[in-house]
mmCIF file of C-alpha atoms in Angstrom:
data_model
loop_
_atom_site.group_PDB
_atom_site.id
_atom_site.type_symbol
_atom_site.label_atom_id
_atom_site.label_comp_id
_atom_site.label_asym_id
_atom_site.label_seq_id
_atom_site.Cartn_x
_atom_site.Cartn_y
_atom_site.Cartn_z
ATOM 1 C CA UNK V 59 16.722 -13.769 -14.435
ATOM 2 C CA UNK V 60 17.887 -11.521 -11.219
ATOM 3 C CA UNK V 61 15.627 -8.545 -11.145
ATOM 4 C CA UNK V 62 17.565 -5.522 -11.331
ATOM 5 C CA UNK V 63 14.748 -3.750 -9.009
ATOM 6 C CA UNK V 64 12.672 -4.734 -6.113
ATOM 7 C CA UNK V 65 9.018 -2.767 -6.361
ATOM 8 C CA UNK V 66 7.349 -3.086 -2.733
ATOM 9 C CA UNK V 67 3.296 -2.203 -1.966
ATOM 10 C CA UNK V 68 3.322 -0.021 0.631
ATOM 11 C CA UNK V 69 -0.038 -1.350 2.620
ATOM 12 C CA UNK V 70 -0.080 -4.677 4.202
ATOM 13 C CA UNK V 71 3.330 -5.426 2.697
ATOM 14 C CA UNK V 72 5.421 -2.775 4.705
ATOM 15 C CA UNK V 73 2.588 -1.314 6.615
ATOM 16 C CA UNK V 74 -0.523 -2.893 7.841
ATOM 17 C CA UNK V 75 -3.284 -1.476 6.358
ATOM 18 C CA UNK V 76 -6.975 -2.774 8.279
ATOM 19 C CA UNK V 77 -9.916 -0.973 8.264
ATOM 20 C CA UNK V 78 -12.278 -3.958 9.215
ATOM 21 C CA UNK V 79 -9.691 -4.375 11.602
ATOM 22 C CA UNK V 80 -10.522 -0.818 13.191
ATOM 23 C CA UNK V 81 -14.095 -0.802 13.187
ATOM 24 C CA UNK V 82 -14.551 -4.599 14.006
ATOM 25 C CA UNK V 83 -13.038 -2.647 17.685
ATOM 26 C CA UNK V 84 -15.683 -0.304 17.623
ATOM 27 C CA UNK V 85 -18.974 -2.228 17.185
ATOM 28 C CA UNK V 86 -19.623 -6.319 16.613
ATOM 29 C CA UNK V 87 -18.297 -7.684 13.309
ATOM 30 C CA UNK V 88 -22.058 -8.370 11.728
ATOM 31 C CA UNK V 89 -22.129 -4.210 12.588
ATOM 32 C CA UNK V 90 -19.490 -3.474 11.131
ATOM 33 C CA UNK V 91 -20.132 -5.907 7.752
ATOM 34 C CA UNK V 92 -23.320 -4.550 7.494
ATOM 35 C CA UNK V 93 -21.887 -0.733 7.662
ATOM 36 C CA UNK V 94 -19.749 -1.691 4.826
ATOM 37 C CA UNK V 95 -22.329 -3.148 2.733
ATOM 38 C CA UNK V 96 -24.434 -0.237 3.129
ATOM 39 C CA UNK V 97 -21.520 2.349 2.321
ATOM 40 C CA UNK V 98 -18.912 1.748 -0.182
ATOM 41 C CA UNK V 99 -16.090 2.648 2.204
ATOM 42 C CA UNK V 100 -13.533 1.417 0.245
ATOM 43 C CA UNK V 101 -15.169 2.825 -3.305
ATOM 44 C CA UNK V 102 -14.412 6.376 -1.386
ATOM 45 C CA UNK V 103 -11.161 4.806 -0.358
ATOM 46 C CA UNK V 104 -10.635 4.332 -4.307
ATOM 47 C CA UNK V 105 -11.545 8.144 -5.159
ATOM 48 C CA UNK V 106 -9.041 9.024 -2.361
ATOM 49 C CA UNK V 107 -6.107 7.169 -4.179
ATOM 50 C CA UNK V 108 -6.613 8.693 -7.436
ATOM 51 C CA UNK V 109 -6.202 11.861 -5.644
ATOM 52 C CA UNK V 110 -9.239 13.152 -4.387
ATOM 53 C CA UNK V 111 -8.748 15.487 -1.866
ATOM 54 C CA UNK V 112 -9.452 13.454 1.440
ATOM 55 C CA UNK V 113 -11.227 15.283 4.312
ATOM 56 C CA UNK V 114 -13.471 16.360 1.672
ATOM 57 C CA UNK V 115 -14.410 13.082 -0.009
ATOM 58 C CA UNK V 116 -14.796 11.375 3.227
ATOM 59 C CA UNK V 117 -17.024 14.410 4.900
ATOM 60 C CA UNK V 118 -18.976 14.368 1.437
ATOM 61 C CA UNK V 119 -19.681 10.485 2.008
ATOM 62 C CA UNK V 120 -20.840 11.204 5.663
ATOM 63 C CA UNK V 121 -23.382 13.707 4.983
ATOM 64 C CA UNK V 122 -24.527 10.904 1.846
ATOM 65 C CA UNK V 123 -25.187 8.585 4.967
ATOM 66 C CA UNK V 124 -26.159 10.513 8.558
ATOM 67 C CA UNK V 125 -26.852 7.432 10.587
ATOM 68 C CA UNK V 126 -23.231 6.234 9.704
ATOM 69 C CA UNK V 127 -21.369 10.086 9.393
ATOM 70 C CA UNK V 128 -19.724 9.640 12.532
ATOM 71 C CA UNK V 129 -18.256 6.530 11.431
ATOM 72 C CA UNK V 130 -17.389 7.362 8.355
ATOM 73 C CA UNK V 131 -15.627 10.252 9.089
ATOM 74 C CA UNK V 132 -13.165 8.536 11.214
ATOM 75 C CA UNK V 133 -11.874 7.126 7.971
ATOM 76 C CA UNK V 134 -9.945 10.475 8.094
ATOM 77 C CA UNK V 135 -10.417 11.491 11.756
ATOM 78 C CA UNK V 136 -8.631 7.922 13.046
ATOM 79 C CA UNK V 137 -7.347 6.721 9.664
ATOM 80 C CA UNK V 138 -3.833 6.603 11.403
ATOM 81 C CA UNK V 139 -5.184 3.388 13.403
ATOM 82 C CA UNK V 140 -6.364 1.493 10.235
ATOM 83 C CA UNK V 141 -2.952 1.812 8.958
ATOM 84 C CA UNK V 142 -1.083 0.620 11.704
ATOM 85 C CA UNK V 143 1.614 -1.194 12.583
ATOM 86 C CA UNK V 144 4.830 -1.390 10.559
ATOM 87 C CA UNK V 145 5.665 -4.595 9.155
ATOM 88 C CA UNK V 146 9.139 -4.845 10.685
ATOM 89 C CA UNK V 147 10.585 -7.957 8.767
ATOM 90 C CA UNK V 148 9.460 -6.373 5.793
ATOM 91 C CA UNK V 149 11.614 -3.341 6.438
ATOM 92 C CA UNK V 150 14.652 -5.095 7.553
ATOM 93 C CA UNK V 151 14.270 -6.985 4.212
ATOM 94 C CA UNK V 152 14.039 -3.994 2.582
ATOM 95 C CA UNK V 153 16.722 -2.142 4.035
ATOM 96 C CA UNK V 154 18.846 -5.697 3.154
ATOM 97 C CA UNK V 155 18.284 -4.771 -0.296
ATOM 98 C CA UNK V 156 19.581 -1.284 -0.056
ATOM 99 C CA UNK V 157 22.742 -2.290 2.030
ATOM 100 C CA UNK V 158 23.226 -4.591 -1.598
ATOM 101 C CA UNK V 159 22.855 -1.726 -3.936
ATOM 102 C CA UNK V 160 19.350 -2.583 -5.079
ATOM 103 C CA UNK V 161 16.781 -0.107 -6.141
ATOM 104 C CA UNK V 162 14.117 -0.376 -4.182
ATOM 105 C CA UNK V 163 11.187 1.585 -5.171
ATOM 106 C CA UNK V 164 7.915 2.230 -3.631
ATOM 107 C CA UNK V 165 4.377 1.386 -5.924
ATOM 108 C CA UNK V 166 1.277 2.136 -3.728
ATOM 109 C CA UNK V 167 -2.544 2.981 -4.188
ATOM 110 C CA UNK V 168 -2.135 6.283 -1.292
ATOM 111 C CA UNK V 169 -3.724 9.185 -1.129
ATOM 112 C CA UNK V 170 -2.193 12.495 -1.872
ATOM 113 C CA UNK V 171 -2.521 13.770 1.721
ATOM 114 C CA UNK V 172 -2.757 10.535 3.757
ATOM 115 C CA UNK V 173 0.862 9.624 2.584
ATOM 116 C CA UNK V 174 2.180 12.956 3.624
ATOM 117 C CA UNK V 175 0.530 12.521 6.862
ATOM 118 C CA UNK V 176 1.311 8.644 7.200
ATOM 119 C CA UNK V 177 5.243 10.310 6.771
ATOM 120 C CA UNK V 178 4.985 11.891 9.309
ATOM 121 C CA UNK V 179 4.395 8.867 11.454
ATOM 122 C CA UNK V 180 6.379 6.410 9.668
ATOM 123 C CA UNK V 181 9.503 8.619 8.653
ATOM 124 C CA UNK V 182 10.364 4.708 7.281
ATOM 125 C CA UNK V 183 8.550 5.491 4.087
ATOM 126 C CA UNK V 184 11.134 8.085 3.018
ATOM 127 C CA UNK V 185 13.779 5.120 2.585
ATOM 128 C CA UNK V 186 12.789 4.618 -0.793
ATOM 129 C CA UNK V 187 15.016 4.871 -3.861
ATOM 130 C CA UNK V 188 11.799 6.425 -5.346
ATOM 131 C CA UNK V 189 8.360 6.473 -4.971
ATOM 132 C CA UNK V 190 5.142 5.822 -7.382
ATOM 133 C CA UNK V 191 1.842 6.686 -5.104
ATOM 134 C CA UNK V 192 -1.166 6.397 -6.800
ATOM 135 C CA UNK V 193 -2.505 9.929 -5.606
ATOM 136 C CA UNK V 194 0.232 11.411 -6.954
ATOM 137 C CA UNK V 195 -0.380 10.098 -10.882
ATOM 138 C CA UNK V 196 -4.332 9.735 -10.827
ATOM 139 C CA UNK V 197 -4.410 6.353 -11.825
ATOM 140 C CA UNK V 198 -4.421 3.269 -9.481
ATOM 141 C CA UNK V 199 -3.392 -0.312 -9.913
ATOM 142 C CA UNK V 200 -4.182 -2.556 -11.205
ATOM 143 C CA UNK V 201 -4.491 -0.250 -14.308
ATOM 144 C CA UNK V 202 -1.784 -0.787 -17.183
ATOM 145 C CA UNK V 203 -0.798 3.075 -17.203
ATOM 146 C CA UNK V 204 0.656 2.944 -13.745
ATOM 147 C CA UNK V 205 3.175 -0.137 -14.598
ATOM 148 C CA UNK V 206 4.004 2.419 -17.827
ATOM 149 C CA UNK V 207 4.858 4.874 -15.658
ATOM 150 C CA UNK V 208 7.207 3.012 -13.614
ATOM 151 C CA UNK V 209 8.871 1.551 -16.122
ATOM 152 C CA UNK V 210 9.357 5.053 -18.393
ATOM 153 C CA UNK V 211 10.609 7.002 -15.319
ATOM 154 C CA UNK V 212 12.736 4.287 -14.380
ATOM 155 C CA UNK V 213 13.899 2.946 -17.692
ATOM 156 C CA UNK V 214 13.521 -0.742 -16.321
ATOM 157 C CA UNK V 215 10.631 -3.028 -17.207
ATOM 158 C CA UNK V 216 9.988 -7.092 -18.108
ATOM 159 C CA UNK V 217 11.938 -9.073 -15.991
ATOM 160 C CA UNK V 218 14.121 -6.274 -14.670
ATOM 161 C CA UNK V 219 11.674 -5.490 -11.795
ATOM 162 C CA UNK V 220 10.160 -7.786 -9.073
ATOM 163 C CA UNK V 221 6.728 -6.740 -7.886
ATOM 164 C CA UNK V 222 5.414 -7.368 -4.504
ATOM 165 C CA UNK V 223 1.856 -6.701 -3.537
ATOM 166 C CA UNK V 224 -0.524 -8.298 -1.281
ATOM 167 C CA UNK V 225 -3.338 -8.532 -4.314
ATOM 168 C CA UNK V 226 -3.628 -10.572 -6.516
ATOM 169 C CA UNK V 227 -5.040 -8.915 -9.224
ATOM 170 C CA UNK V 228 -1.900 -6.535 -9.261
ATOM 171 C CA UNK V 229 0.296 -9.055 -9.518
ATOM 172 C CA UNK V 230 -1.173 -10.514 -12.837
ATOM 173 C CA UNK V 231 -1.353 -7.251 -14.061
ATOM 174 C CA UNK V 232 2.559 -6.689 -13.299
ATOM 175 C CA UNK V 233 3.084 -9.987 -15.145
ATOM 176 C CA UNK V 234 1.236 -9.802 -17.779
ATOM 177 C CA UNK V 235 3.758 -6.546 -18.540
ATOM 178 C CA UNK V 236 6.888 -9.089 -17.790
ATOM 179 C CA UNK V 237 7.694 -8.560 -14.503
ATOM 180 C CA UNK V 238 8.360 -10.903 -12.008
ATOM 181 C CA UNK V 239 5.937 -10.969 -8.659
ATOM 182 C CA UNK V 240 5.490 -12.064 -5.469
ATOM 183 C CA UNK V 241 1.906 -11.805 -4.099
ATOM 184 C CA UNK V 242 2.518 -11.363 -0.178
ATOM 185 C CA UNK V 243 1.633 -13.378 2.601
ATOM 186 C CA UNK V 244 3.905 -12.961 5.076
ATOM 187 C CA UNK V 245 7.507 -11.117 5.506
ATOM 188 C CA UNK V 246 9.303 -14.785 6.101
ATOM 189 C CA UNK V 247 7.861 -16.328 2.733
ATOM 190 C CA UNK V 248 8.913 -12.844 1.040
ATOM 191 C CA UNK V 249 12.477 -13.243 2.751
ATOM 192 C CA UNK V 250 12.641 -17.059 0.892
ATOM 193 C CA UNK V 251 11.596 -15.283 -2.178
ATOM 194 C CA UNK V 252 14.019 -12.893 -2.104
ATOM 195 C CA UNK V 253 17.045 -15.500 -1.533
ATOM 196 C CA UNK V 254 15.604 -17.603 -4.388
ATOM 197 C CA UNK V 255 15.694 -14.688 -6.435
ATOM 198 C CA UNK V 256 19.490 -14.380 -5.983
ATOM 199 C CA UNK V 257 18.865 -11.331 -4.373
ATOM 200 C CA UNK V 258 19.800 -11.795 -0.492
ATOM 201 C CA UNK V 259 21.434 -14.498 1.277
ATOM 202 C CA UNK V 260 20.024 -17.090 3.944
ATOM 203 C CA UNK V 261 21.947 -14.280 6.845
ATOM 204 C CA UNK V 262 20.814 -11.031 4.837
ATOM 205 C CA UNK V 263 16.826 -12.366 4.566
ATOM 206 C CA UNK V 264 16.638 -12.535 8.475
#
């Protein structure tokens, strides 16, 4: 069945999103793996997302860890860097769908005040018919109540919406509520997917 709605993940789907990336610039890789074995960066990360506020939870974490709280806190200081560049054949597909008439609506795990700030970098993220960010609701995929909540305020679920997301694990979770998914790789196997689908054309998907 044609979805009626596309559902995009904002990070590493629309928007790179690569801490390891960051930090692997800062210090040698086995450095860097062995700072994130010894702090649960993305644990924090987590807390962020469900709303915690962020400066605080990411100061907090430093002072946990002094040998590491200068690196840590550029998880907020330079967190524009880790999520950084745009994906920009994911947008033009995006912005495809629009030109079409098809909802396209925005399901993230963001923080409350790193999306406002990533907005005002990437005005892009305001192109949504609507938006679901995790920071917002206090709850984070891939829990059930968040795929609820998309499908109450939107009065669409099952096969009606098409879910993409670089992780796997929210993927099944989307399916196992009906919905149809694509677990992303890159923006040209999404564009295939999305003329499969029915829902853009060979020319549109470019």
């Amino acid at each position: 069945m044609r979805p009626k709605a596309v559902v995009f993940d904002i990070g590493n789907v629309l928007v790179t999103w690569s801490p390891e990336r960051f930090y692997d610039q800062l210090m040698p890789q086995a450095a860097r793996e062995a700072l994130f074995a010894r702090v649960d960066l993305h644990g924090m990360n987590n807390r962020v997302d469900r709303g915690a506020p962020w400066r605080e939870t990411v100061y907090e974490m430093a002072q946990q860890f002094p040998d590491d709280a200068a690196l840590i806190r550029l998880w907020h200081d330079r967190w524009i860097e880790m999520a950084s560049p745009l994906i920009a054949h994911s947008w033009r597909l995006l912005r495809a769908l629009k030109a079409k008439r098809v909802p396209v609506f925005a399901l993230s795990n963001f923080g409350r005040e790193s999306f406002a700030y990533a907005r005002t970098v990437y005005p892009e993220l305001d192109e949504f018919d609507r938006r679901f960010i995790s920071g917002h609701m206090g709850v984070i995929k891939p829990e059930p109540e968040i795929y609820a909540r998309v499908e109450a305020e939107t009065g669409l679920s099952g096969v009606e919406l098409f879910f993409i997301d670089d992780r796997v694990e929210n993927i099944v979770a989307a399916r196992g509520r009906g919905w149809q998914g694509h677990v992303f790789e890159t923006a040209a196997k999404l564009a295939a997917a999305l003329v499969q689908m029915g829902l853009l054309s060979e020319i549109q998907s470019r």
